[in-house]
Coordinates of C-alpha atoms and ligand atoms in Angstrom, one line a residue:
M259 CA -34.9 -14.4 29.0
C260 CA -38.3 -13.3 27.6
G261 CA -41.0 -15.7 26.5
I262 CA -43.0 -15.5 23.3
V263 CA -46.2 -17.5 22.6
G264 CA -48.5 -17.1 19.5
Y265 CA -51.8 -18.9 18.4
I266 CA -53.8 -19.1 15.4
G267 CA -56.6 -21.6 15.1
A268 CA -60.2 -22.3 15.9
Q269 CA -60.1 -22.4 19.6
E270 CA -60.3 -19.4 21.9
A271 CA -56.7 -18.2 22.0
Q272 CA -56.6 -16.7 25.6
P273 CA -56.4 -19.9 27.7
I274 CA -53.9 -21.5 25.3
L275 CA -51.7 -18.4 25.4
L276 CA -51.7 -18.3 29.2
T277 CA -50.8 -22.0 29.5
G278 CA -48.0 -21.5 27.0
L279 CA -46.6 -18.5 29.1
K280 CA -46.7 -20.7 32.2
R281 CA -44.6 -23.4 30.5
L282 CA -42.1 -20.6 29.9
E283 CA -41.9 -19.4 33.5
Y284 CA -38.8 -21.4 34.2
R285 CA -36.9 -18.7 32.0
G286 CA -37.4 -16.1 34.6
Y287 CA -39.5 -12.8 34.0
D288 CA -40.8 -9.8 35.7
S289 CA -43.9 -9.0 33.7
S290 CA -46.3 -10.5 31.2
G291 CA -49.0 -9.6 28.6
I292 CA -51.3 -10.8 26.0
A293 CA -53.0 -9.5 22.9
L294 CA -55.9 -10.9 20.8
I295 CA -57.6 -9.9 17.6
S296 CA -61.2 -9.4 18.5
P297 CA -63.2 -10.5 15.3
K298 CA -66.3 -8.8 16.2
K299 CA -64.7 -5.3 16.8
N300 CA -61.8 -5.8 14.4
S301 CA -59.6 -4.4 17.1
I302 CA -56.7 -5.7 19.2
G303 CA -57.4 -6.3 22.9
I304 CA -54.2 -6.1 25.0
R305 CA -54.0 -7.0 28.9
K306 CA -50.5 -6.5 30.6
A307 CA -49.3 -6.7 34.2
P308 CA -46.1 -6.5 36.0
G309 CA -45.0 -9.3 38.3
K310 CA -46.2 -13.0 37.9
I311 CA -48.5 -14.6 35.4
S312 CA -51.0 -14.8 38.2
A313 CA -51.3 -11.1 38.0
L314 CA -52.2 -11.2 34.3
E315 CA -54.6 -14.1 34.8
K316 CA -56.4 -12.0 37.5
L317 CA -56.6 -9.2 35.0
V318 CA -58.1 -11.2 32.2
K319 CA -60.6 -12.9 34.7
N320 CA -62.0 -9.5 35.3
K321 CA -61.6 -8.3 31.7
P322 CA -61.5 -11.3 29.5
L323 CA -60.4 -11.2 25.8
S324 CA -61.9 -13.1 23.0
G325 CA -60.5 -14.2 19.7
V326 CA -58.7 -17.1 17.9
V327 CA -55.5 -15.2 17.0
G328 CA -53.2 -13.8 19.5
I329 CA -49.7 -13.3 21.0
A330 CA -48.5 -13.4 24.5
H331 CA -45.1 -12.6 26.3
T332 CA -43.3 -12.9 29.5
R333 CA -40.6 -10.2 29.8
W334 CA -37.1 -10.3 31.4
A335 CA -36.5 -6.6 31.5
T336 CA -33.5 -5.3 29.7
H337 CA -34.5 -1.7 28.7
G338 CA -37.1 -0.1 31.0
A339 CA -38.1 -1.3 34.4
P340 CA -40.7 -4.1 34.8
T341 CA -43.8 -1.9 34.7
Q342 CA -47.2 -2.4 33.0
A343 CA -46.3 0.2 30.4
N344 CA -43.1 -1.6 29.5
A345 CA -44.6 -5.1 29.4
H346 CA -45.3 -6.6 26.0
P347 CA -47.2 -6.7 23.7
H348 CA -46.7 -3.3 22.2
H349 CA -48.9 -1.7 19.7
D350 CA -48.7 0.9 17.0
C351 CA -50.3 4.4 17.0
A352 CA -53.5 3.2 15.5
G353 CA -53.8 0.1 17.7
Q354 CA -53.9 -2.2 14.6
I355 CA -50.7 -4.0 15.1
A356 CA -49.3 -5.8 18.1
V357 CA -45.7 -7.1 18.8
V358 CA -43.9 -9.3 21.3
H359 CA -40.2 -9.4 21.2
N360 CA -37.3 -11.4 22.8
G361 CA -33.8 -10.0 22.6
I362 CA -32.0 -6.6 22.4
I363 CA -32.3 -4.0 19.7
E364 CA -29.0 -2.2 20.1
N365 CA -29.8 0.9 17.8
Y366 CA -33.2 1.5 19.1
E367 CA -32.6 5.0 20.4
A368 CA -31.6 6.4 17.1
L369 CA -34.7 4.6 15.5
K370 CA -37.0 5.8 18.3
I371 CA -35.7 9.5 17.7
Q372 CA -36.5 9.3 13.9
L373 CA -39.9 7.6 14.5
I374 CA -40.9 10.3 17.0
K375 CA -39.9 13.0 14.4
E376 CA -42.1 11.2 12.0
G377 CA -45.1 11.6 14.4
H378 CA -45.1 8.2 16.1
I379 CA -46.2 8.2 19.7
F380 CA -44.2 6.1 22.2
R381 CA -45.7 4.7 25.4
S382 CA -42.8 2.8 26.9
Q383 CA -39.1 3.0 27.7
T384 CA -38.5 -0.4 25.9
D385 CA -36.4 -1.0 22.8
T386 CA -39.1 -3.3 21.6
E387 CA -41.6 -0.5 20.8
V388 CA -39.5 0.7 17.9
I389 CA -40.3 -2.5 16.1
V390 CA -44.1 -2.0 16.0
H391 CA -43.8 1.6 14.9
L392 CA -41.4 0.7 12.1
I393 CA -43.8 -2.0 11.0
E394 CA -46.6 0.6 11.1
K395 CA -44.5 2.9 9.0
F396 CA -43.9 0.3 6.2
Y397 CA -47.3 -1.4 6.3
K398 CA -49.0 0.4 3.5
N399 CA -50.8 -1.9 0.9
I400 CA -48.3 -4.6 1.3
P401 CA -48.6 -7.9 3.1
L402 CA -47.8 -7.8 6.9
E403 CA -44.9 -10.1 6.5
E404 CA -43.2 -7.7 4.0
A405 CA -43.7 -4.8 6.3
V406 CA -42.1 -6.8 9.1
S407 CA -39.2 -7.8 6.8
M408 CA -38.6 -4.2 6.0
A409 CA -38.6 -3.2 9.6
L410 CA -36.3 -6.1 10.8
K411 CA -33.6 -5.0 8.1
L412 CA -33.1 -1.7 10.1
L413 CA -32.6 -3.4 13.3
V414 CA -29.2 -4.1 14.9
G415 CA -29.2 -6.7 17.6
S416 CA -30.7 -10.0 18.5
F417 CA -34.3 -10.7 18.4
A418 CA -37.3 -13.0 18.0
I419 CA -40.7 -11.4 17.3
G420 CA -44.4 -12.4 17.0
V421 CA -46.7 -9.9 15.2
I422 CA -50.5 -9.7 14.6
S423 CA -52.6 -7.1 12.9
T424 CA -56.3 -6.5 12.4
N425 CA -55.7 -5.6 8.9
E426 CA -54.9 -9.3 8.2
P427 CA -56.7 -11.1 11.2
N428 CA -56.1 -14.6 9.8
K429 CA -52.3 -14.2 9.9
L430 CA -49.7 -14.7 12.6
V431 CA -46.1 -13.6 11.7
G432 CA -42.9 -14.4 13.5
A433 CA -39.2 -13.8 12.7
R434 CA -35.8 -14.8 14.3
L435 CA -32.5 -13.2 14.5
G436 CA -30.3 -14.1 17.3
S437 CA -33.0 -15.4 19.7
P438 CA -34.7 -18.8 19.3
L439 CA -38.3 -19.1 17.8
I440 CA -40.1 -22.2 17.0
I441 CA -43.4 -23.2 15.2
G442 CA -45.7 -25.6 16.8
V443 CA -47.7 -27.5 14.0
G444 CA -51.2 -28.5 15.1
K445 CA -54.3 -29.9 13.4
G446 CA -56.3 -26.9 12.3
E447 CA -54.2 -24.6 14.5
N448 CA -50.6 -23.4 14.7
F449 CA -48.3 -22.0 17.3
L450 CA -45.3 -19.7 17.6
A451 CA -43.1 -20.0 20.8
S452 CA -39.6 -19.0 22.1
D453 CA -39.1 -22.6 23.2
V454 CA -40.6 -26.0 22.9
P455 CA -42.3 -26.2 26.3
A456 CA -44.9 -23.7 25.5
V457 CA -46.4 -25.8 22.7
L458 CA -45.7 -29.3 24.2
G459 CA -49.1 -29.4 25.8
F460 CA -50.8 -29.0 22.3
T461 CA -48.4 -30.6 19.9
K462 CA -45.2 -32.5 19.6
E463 CA -44.5 -31.5 15.9
V464 CA -42.3 -28.4 15.8
V465 CA -40.2 -26.5 13.3
F466 CA -37.2 -24.6 14.4
L467 CA -36.5 -21.4 12.7
D468 CA -33.1 -20.4 11.7
E469 CA -31.4 -17.0 11.7
N470 CA -33.0 -14.3 9.4
E471 CA -36.1 -16.4 8.9
I472 CA -39.7 -15.1 8.8
V473 CA -42.7 -17.3 9.1
V474 CA -46.4 -16.5 8.1
L475 CA -48.9 -18.8 9.8
D476 CA -52.6 -19.4 9.3
K477 CA -54.6 -22.0 11.0
D478 CA -53.8 -24.6 8.4
H479 CA -50.5 -23.6 6.9
F480 CA -47.1 -22.1 7.7
K481 CA -44.7 -20.5 5.1
I482 CA -41.2 -19.8 5.9
S483 CA -38.9 -17.4 4.0
N484 CA -35.7 -15.5 4.5
L485 CA -35.7 -11.7 4.8
E486 CA -35.1 -11.3 1.0
G487 CA -38.4 -13.2 0.6
K488 CA -37.0 -16.5 -0.7
T489 CA -39.1 -19.4 0.4
V490 CA -37.4 -22.0 2.8
F491 CA -38.7 -25.5 3.2
K492 CA -38.3 -27.2 6.5
A493 CA -39.4 -30.5 7.9
T494 CA -41.2 -30.8 11.2
T495 CA -39.4 -32.4 14.1
H496 CA -41.1 -34.7 16.6
I497 CA -40.3 -33.8 20.2
S498 CA -40.1 -36.8 22.4
W499 CA -39.1 -34.8 25.6
D500 CA -41.7 -34.3 28.4
I501 CA -42.2 -30.8 29.8
D502 CA -39.7 -31.1 32.5
Q503 CA -37.0 -32.0 30.0
A504 CA -38.2 -29.5 27.5
E505 CA -37.7 -26.5 30.0
K506 CA -34.1 -27.5 30.2
S507 CA -33.9 -27.9 26.4
G508 CA -33.3 -31.6 26.7
F509 CA -30.4 -31.2 29.4
D510 CA -30.9 -33.1 32.6
H511 CA -30.4 -29.9 34.8
F512 CA -30.6 -26.3 34.4
M513 CA -27.0 -26.1 35.5
L514 CA -25.9 -28.1 32.5
K515 CA -28.0 -26.2 30.2
E516 CA -26.5 -22.9 31.5
I517 CA -23.0 -24.3 31.2
N518 CA -23.7 -24.9 27.5
E519 CA -25.2 -21.4 27.0
Q520 CA -22.1 -19.6 27.8
P521 CA -20.5 -19.4 24.2
E522 CA -23.7 -17.8 22.8
I523 CA -24.1 -15.4 25.8
L524 CA -20.6 -14.2 25.6
E525 CA -20.9 -13.8 21.8
N526 CA -23.9 -11.6 22.2
L527 CA -22.4 -9.6 25.3
I528 CA -19.1 -8.9 23.3
N529 CA -20.9 -7.8 20.1
S530 CA -23.3 -5.6 21.9
R531 CA -20.6 -3.6 23.7
I532 CA -18.4 -2.8 20.6
H533 CA -19.5 0.0 18.3
K534 CA -20.1 -1.5 14.9
K535 CA -18.6 1.5 13.0
T536 CA -15.9 2.9 15.4
G537 CA -14.9 -0.4 17.1
K538 CA -15.0 1.5 20.3
I539 CA -16.3 -0.1 23.5
F540 CA -19.4 1.6 24.9
F541 CA -21.7 1.0 27.9
Q542 CA -25.1 2.5 27.6
E543 CA -26.1 2.3 31.3
Q544 CA -22.6 3.3 32.6
N545 CA -23.6 6.8 33.6
I546 CA -20.4 7.9 35.4
P547 CA -18.9 10.8 33.2
E548 CA -15.8 9.8 31.6
T549 CA -13.9 12.8 33.1
K550 CA -14.7 11.4 36.5
L551 CA -13.4 7.9 35.6
Q552 CA -10.2 9.5 34.1
D553 CA -9.5 10.9 37.7
I554 CA -10.0 7.7 39.5
K555 CA -6.9 7.0 41.6
N556 CA -7.8 3.4 42.8
I557 CA -10.5 0.8 42.5
F558 CA -12.1 -1.3 45.1
I559 CA -14.1 -4.5 44.1
V560 CA -16.8 -5.7 46.4
A561 CA -18.6 -9.0 45.8
C562 CA -19.5 -12.4 47.2
G563 CA -19.0 -16.0 46.3
T564 CA -18.7 -16.6 42.6
A565 CA -18.9 -12.9 42.0
Y566 CA -16.0 -12.4 44.2
H567 CA -13.9 -14.8 42.2
A568 CA -14.7 -12.7 39.1
G569 CA -13.6 -9.8 41.0
I570 CA -10.2 -11.1 41.7
V571 CA -9.7 -11.8 37.9
A572 CA -10.9 -8.3 37.3
K573 CA -8.2 -7.0 39.8
Y574 CA -5.4 -8.6 37.8
A575 CA -6.9 -7.4 34.6
L576 CA -7.5 -3.8 35.8
E577 CA -4.0 -3.4 37.3
S578 CA -2.3 -4.8 34.3
L579 CA -4.4 -3.1 31.6
C580 CA -5.4 0.3 33.3
Q581 CA -2.3 0.7 35.6
V582 CA -4.7 1.5 38.4
P583 CA -4.3 0.0 41.9
A584 CA -7.2 -2.4 42.5
Q585 CA -8.2 -3.9 45.9
I586 CA -10.9 -6.5 46.5
D587 CA -12.8 -7.8 49.5
V588 CA -15.6 -10.0 50.1
S589 CA -18.7 -7.8 50.9
S590 CA -19.2 -9.1 54.3
E591 CA -15.8 -7.9 55.3
F592 CA -15.8 -4.8 53.2
R593 CA -18.8 -3.5 55.0
Y594 CA -17.3 -3.4 58.5
R595 CA -13.7 -2.5 57.6
D596 CA -12.2 1.0 58.4
L597 CA -12.0 1.7 54.7
L598 CA -9.5 4.2 53.3
I599 CA -11.7 5.1 50.3
G600 CA -13.4 8.3 49.1
P601 CA -14.2 10.3 46.0
E602 CA -11.1 9.3 44.2
T603 CA -12.1 5.7 44.6
L604 CA -14.2 3.7 42.1
V605 CA -16.1 1.0 43.7
I606 CA -17.0 -1.9 41.4
A607 CA -19.8 -4.1 42.9
I608 CA -20.3 -7.5 41.2
S609 CA -23.6 -9.4 41.8
Q610 CA -25.6 -11.7 39.6
S611 CA -28.9 -11.1 41.5
G612 CA -28.3 -7.4 42.5
E613 CA -30.0 -8.3 45.8
T614 CA -27.2 -9.7 47.9
A615 CA -27.5 -8.1 51.3
D616 CA -23.8 -7.9 52.1
T617 CA -22.9 -6.4 48.7
L618 CA -25.7 -3.8 49.0
A619 CA -24.5 -2.9 52.5
G620 CA -21.0 -2.4 51.1
V621 CA -22.2 -0.2 48.3
R622 CA -24.2 1.9 50.7
E623 CA -21.1 2.4 52.8
A624 CA -19.0 3.3 49.7
K625 CA -21.6 5.8 48.7
R626 CA -21.6 7.2 52.2
R627 CA -17.8 7.8 51.8
G628 CA -18.4 9.7 48.4
C629 CA -17.2 6.9 46.2
S630 CA -18.5 6.4 42.6
V631 CA -20.1 3.0 42.3
I632 CA -20.5 0.7 39.2
S633 CA -22.4 -2.4 39.4
I634 CA -21.9 -5.5 37.2
C635 CA -25.2 -7.1 37.3
N636 CA -27.6 -9.6 35.5
V637 CA -31.0 -8.6 36.9
L638 CA -32.3 -5.2 35.4
G639 CA -33.9 -2.9 37.9
S640 CA -32.5 -5.0 40.9
T641 CA -31.9 -3.0 44.1
L642 CA -28.0 -2.8 43.4
T643 CA -28.5 -1.4 40.0
R644 CA -30.9 1.4 41.3
E645 CA -28.3 2.3 44.0
S646 CA -25.4 2.5 41.8
D647 CA -24.0 5.5 39.9
G648 CA -23.5 3.2 36.8
V649 CA -24.5 -0.2 35.7
I650 CA -23.0 -2.8 33.4
Y651 CA -25.7 -5.4 32.6
I652 CA -24.2 -8.8 31.6
H653 CA -27.4 -10.0 29.8
A654 CA -26.8 -13.6 30.7
G655 CA -30.6 -14.2 30.9
P656 CA -32.1 -15.8 34.2
E657 CA -29.7 -18.1 35.9
I658 CA -31.8 -20.8 37.4
G659 CA -29.2 -23.2 38.8
V660 CA -28.1 -22.0 42.2
A661 CA -24.4 -22.7 41.3
S662 CA -23.6 -19.8 39.2
T663 CA -21.9 -20.7 35.8
K664 CA -23.0 -18.6 32.8
A665 CA -23.1 -15.4 34.9
Y666 CA -19.7 -16.0 36.1
T667 CA -18.1 -15.9 32.6
A668 CA -20.4 -13.2 31.6
Q669 CA -19.3 -11.1 34.6
L670 CA -15.7 -11.8 33.5
T671 CA -16.4 -10.7 30.0
A672 CA -18.0 -7.6 31.2
L673 CA -15.2 -6.8 33.5
Y674 CA -12.5 -7.4 30.7
L675 CA -14.6 -5.1 28.5
F676 CA -14.8 -2.5 31.3
A677 CA -10.9 -2.7 31.8
F678 CA -10.5 -2.0 28.1
Y679 CA -13.0 0.9 28.3
L680 CA -11.2 2.4 31.4
A681 CA -7.8 2.0 29.6
Q682 CA -9.3 3.6 26.5
I683 CA -10.5 6.7 28.6
K684 CA -7.3 7.0 30.6
G685 CA -5.3 6.6 27.5
V686 CA -3.0 4.0 28.9
L687 CA -3.6 1.4 26.2
S688 CA -3.2 2.1 22.4
S689 CA -6.1 1.4 20.1
A690 CA -3.9 -1.2 18.4
R691 CA -3.3 -3.0 21.7
I692 CA -7.1 -2.9 22.7
N693 CA -8.0 -4.2 19.2
K694 CA -5.5 -7.0 19.6
L695 CA -6.9 -7.9 23.0
L696 CA -10.5 -7.7 21.6
T697 CA -9.4 -10.0 18.8
Q698 CA -8.5 -12.6 21.5
L699 CA -11.5 -11.9 23.4
R700 CA -13.7 -12.6 20.5
K701 CA -12.2 -16.0 20.1
V702 CA -13.5 -17.0 23.5
P703 CA -17.0 -18.3 22.5
Q704 CA -15.6 -20.5 19.7
Y705 CA -12.9 -21.9 22.2
Q706 CA -15.5 -22.6 24.7
T707 CA -17.5 -24.5 22.2
E708 CA -14.5 -26.6 21.5
I709 CA -14.2 -27.4 25.2
L710 CA -17.9 -28.2 25.5
K711 CA -17.4 -30.8 22.8
E712 CA -15.2 -32.7 25.2
Q713 CA -18.0 -33.0 27.7
K714 CA -18.2 -36.7 27.6
R715 CA -14.6 -37.3 28.4
I716 CA -14.6 -34.7 31.3
A717 CA -17.7 -36.5 32.6
V718 CA -15.9 -39.9 32.7
L719 CA -12.8 -38.3 34.3
A720 CA -15.1 -36.6 36.9
R721 CA -17.1 -39.7 37.7
K722 CA -13.7 -41.6 38.2
H723 CA -12.8 -39.3 41.0
S724 CA -16.4 -38.8 42.5
H725 CA -15.6 -41.1 45.4
L726 CA -12.8 -39.1 46.7
G727 CA -13.3 -37.4 50.1
S728 CA -11.7 -34.0 49.3
F729 CA -10.3 -31.9 46.6
L730 CA -7.6 -29.3 46.4
Y731 CA -7.6 -26.7 43.6
L732 CA -4.4 -24.9 42.7
G733 CA -3.7 -22.0 40.5
R734 CA -1.5 -19.0 40.0
N735 CA -1.9 -15.3 38.9
V736 CA -5.2 -14.8 37.0
N737 CA -6.0 -18.5 37.6
Y738 CA -5.7 -18.4 41.3
P739 CA -9.4 -17.2 41.3
S740 CA -10.2 -20.0 39.0
A741 CA -8.9 -22.4 41.7
L742 CA -11.2 -20.7 44.2
E743 CA -14.2 -20.9 41.7
G744 CA -13.4 -24.5 40.9
A745 CA -13.5 -25.5 44.6
L746 CA -16.6 -23.6 45.2
K747 CA -18.5 -25.2 42.4
L748 CA -17.6 -28.6 43.6
K749 CA -18.3 -28.0 47.2
E750 CA -21.7 -26.2 46.9
I751 CA -23.3 -28.9 44.7
S752 CA -21.6 -32.2 45.7
Y753 CA -20.9 -31.3 49.4
I754 CA -17.3 -32.7 49.1
P755 CA -14.8 -30.5 51.0
A756 CA -12.9 -28.6 48.5
E757 CA -10.3 -25.8 48.9
G758 CA -8.9 -23.4 46.3
Y759 CA -5.4 -22.2 46.9
A760 CA -2.6 -20.1 45.3
A761 CA -0.3 -22.9 44.1
G762 CA 2.6 -20.9 45.6
E763 CA 1.2 -21.3 49.0
M764 CA 1.5 -25.1 48.9
K765 CA 4.7 -25.2 50.8
H766 CA 3.3 -22.9 53.5
G767 CA 0.8 -25.7 54.7
P768 CA -1.5 -27.3 52.2
I769 CA 1.3 -29.7 51.0
A770 CA 0.8 -31.5 54.3
L771 CA -2.7 -32.6 53.0
I772 CA -1.4 -34.4 49.9
D773 CA -1.8 -38.2 49.7
E774 CA -3.3 -40.7 47.5
Y775 CA -6.8 -40.2 48.9
R776 CA -7.1 -36.5 47.6
A777 CA -7.5 -35.2 44.2
V778 CA -5.5 -32.1 43.3
V779 CA -6.7 -30.1 40.4
C780 CA -3.9 -28.2 38.9
I781 CA -4.6 -25.3 36.7
A782 CA -1.6 -25.0 34.4
P783 CA -2.3 -23.3 31.0
V784 CA 0.6 -21.7 29.1
S785 CA 1.5 -18.6 31.1
K786 CA 4.4 -16.8 32.7
V787 CA 3.9 -18.9 35.7
Y788 CA 3.7 -22.3 33.9
E789 CA 7.0 -23.6 35.1
K790 CA 6.1 -22.8 38.6
M791 CA 2.9 -24.7 38.3
V792 CA 4.9 -27.7 36.9
S793 CA 7.1 -27.6 39.9
N794 CA 4.0 -27.7 42.1
I795 CA 2.7 -30.6 40.1
Q796 CA 6.1 -32.4 40.7
E797 CA 5.9 -31.8 44.5
I798 CA 2.3 -33.4 44.5
R799 CA 3.3 -36.2 42.3
S800 CA 6.2 -37.2 44.6
R801 CA 3.6 -37.4 47.4
K802 CA 1.3 -39.7 45.5
G803 CA -1.5 -37.0 45.1
K804 CA -4.0 -37.8 42.4
I805 CA -3.4 -34.9 39.8
I806 CA -6.0 -33.7 37.5
A807 CA -4.4 -31.0 35.3
I808 CA -6.1 -28.3 33.1
A809 CA -3.5 -27.5 30.5
T810 CA -3.1 -25.9 27.0
A811 CA -3.7 -28.1 23.9
G812 CA -0.4 -29.3 22.6
D813 CA 1.3 -29.3 26.1
Q814 CA 3.6 -32.4 25.9
E815 CA 5.3 -31.7 29.3
I816 CA 2.2 -32.2 31.3
K817 CA 1.5 -35.6 30.0
E818 CA 4.6 -36.8 31.6
L819 CA 3.4 -35.7 34.9
T820 CA -0.2 -37.1 34.8
R821 CA -2.6 -39.0 32.6
E822 CA -5.6 -37.0 33.7
V823 CA -5.3 -33.8 31.6
I824 CA -8.2 -31.7 30.3
Y825 CA -6.9 -29.5 27.5
I826 CA -8.1 -25.9 26.7
P827 CA -7.3 -24.0 23.5
K828 CA -4.3 -21.7 23.6
I829 CA -5.3 -18.1 24.5
E830 CA -3.7 -14.9 25.9
E831 CA -3.1 -15.7 29.6
I832 CA -5.3 -12.8 30.8
F833 CA -8.4 -14.5 29.3
S834 CA -7.6 -18.1 30.2
P835 CA -10.1 -18.0 33.2
L836 CA -12.9 -17.9 30.7
L837 CA -11.8 -21.2 29.4
V838 CA -10.3 -22.9 32.4
V839 CA -13.6 -22.6 34.4
L840 CA -15.6 -24.7 31.9
P841 CA -13.9 -28.0 32.8
L842 CA -14.1 -27.0 36.4
Q843 CA -17.9 -26.4 36.1
L844 CA -18.4 -29.7 34.2
M845 CA -16.4 -31.8 36.7
A846 CA -18.4 -30.4 39.6
Y847 CA -21.6 -31.0 37.7
H848 CA -20.8 -34.6 36.9
I849 CA -19.4 -35.4 40.4
A850 CA -22.6 -34.1 42.0
V851 CA -24.8 -36.1 39.7
K852 CA -22.9 -39.3 40.2
R853 CA -23.2 -38.6 44.0
G854 CA -27.0 -38.2 43.6
C855 CA -27.0 -34.6 44.7
D856 CA -29.7 -32.0 43.8
V857 CA -27.5 -30.1 41.3
D858 CA -29.9 -27.2 40.6
Q859 CA -31.1 -26.7 44.2
P860 CA -28.3 -27.8 46.6
R861 CA -29.0 -28.1 50.3
N862 CA -28.9 -25.1 52.4
L863 CA -28.3 -22.6 49.6
A864 CA -30.3 -19.8 48.0
K865 CA -29.8 -18.3 44.6
S866 CA -29.8 -14.9 46.0
V867 CA -28.6 -14.2 49.7
T868 CA -30.9 -11.3 50.6
V869 CA -30.2 -11.5 54.3
E870 CA -26.9 -10.9 56.2
Ligands
AGP1132 C1 -22.2 -19.2 43.4 O1 -22.2 -20.4 42.7 C2 -23.2 -19.1 44.5 N1 -24.5 -19.3 44.1 C3 -22.9 -17.9 45.4 O2 -21.6 -17.9 45.9 C4 -23.2 -16.6 44.8 O3 -22.1 -16.3 43.8 C5 -23.1 -15.5 45.8 O4 -24.2 -15.7 46.7 C6 -23.3 -14.1 45.2 O5 -24.5 -13.9 44.5 P1 -24.8 -12.6 43.7 O6 -23.8 -12.7 42.4 O7 -26.2 -12.7 43.2 O8 -24.5 -11.3 44.5

């Protein structure tokens, strides 16, 4: 996620802005930059550098900036690789306005074409740059904030921005629509930031902007209004967190913060992939011609770990919705198999980091055999995305916790959308059926929010079982991979032996494990295999297994079989993995915390396995 910091006051802004950027490093980024209004020259000085903030610090050490008003930014690339030119801040043609931006402008291409026609000169590949040229276009004899407001009304997407201009050097403007932005209220100075940690070293008094709000700051005042210009009055909030807590937005661990980010991330992901006017699904970076996708005879999914589990769900979805045979294998096996794949095969590579060695090797082998490759990835510009024919970014923001949570559900969502897109292209699903499915999918963020409201109860249930020596997770059909994912989450952060199994396989061996010393997590939402799951639960019950059931709200039958039930809202079966996984993530988290494990950085594990 990008980071924004702004300052207006009486002190030199450069060190303050750099300190603020460093406080936002945890959000992940791949370039950074700073812009100050130089009072002497009545100009804007800008310094930008790819890589870590240390590269920017080196730049400003050699070529320092001076001024008391400025903006700064850490960029998590979404459009355009992490280069100096694409780093923020971006400025207008005349170099009198500078902007930093967090979020995605979905309609930037059309705006950019129009602005170029009007003579504006673009210097980057970013969506952000259209903002500063739009402001320049409107900024004629009106206050900066009015020009900003006019520009923002043309944007579609989610964003938070900071703006400065030499025309009004004692003014700092900020605005929010879809991405967080706060005001830091100081004495004789004020701040703008994406998140609390950036200002905590300077003030603990903050104001949280809400959607569609714009703020004008000078060193002693701030004025908030909505985009229609109506003034909005807000009290300041005193922040009691320390820096470490603030980086996690008050959560104890990044993993818990990321679990709670899922509804918003999926909401943005779904909205950004459905055309506002036509309702059609589209993927900007998916560059494989639709005619080629129409001719695909089979699909092979390749991934590791959690991404592999997302791939199994995708296998079920693609076969059911697109009527295309779909195989899957873990990358480390795929890369060494005598694969029967070729130009008629579409390979889907799933990877949060885009740097997993086994998955990269698998993709290279697939390319060698003439396959088309689409990658489902979170990190823009990562190796996998550069070696794929098409990319679908999941825009989940940096995932700091080693145990993947928000990336998993974002991968699932992107894969469902791709299945609809492929079905749409192949003409095997009617628009009416696709719209019905999309209506269900759009309910997921709200349903996830409902589940997250049960966190306290899930934590109590988890802690009650945290002493057990092993866990078995059982699921069927699209929730067989949910069982695998639940087991992986638990084992990788609590180090408790945990196995995920297709419930129908119980009688072929695992049932020998059942006794009163083992917890069995049974994933049994309303589905075409529900009765089969009930039979499995009864088999476990008769052998005194400790049953924890994940079931659909309103299910009366399950209550007769176990007292330990976590309910999820009723949803179309195919989407249930998006809901089932939240209780599984939370259970793993609270068990690991109870056992005193290092939840965010578990032993022996890396966030990205870049070696074989
Ligand atoms: C999941 O919680 C683990 N961190 C791990 O299994 C991970 O999913 C796997 O290493 C794949 O990583 P990738 O998605 O970056 O390729």
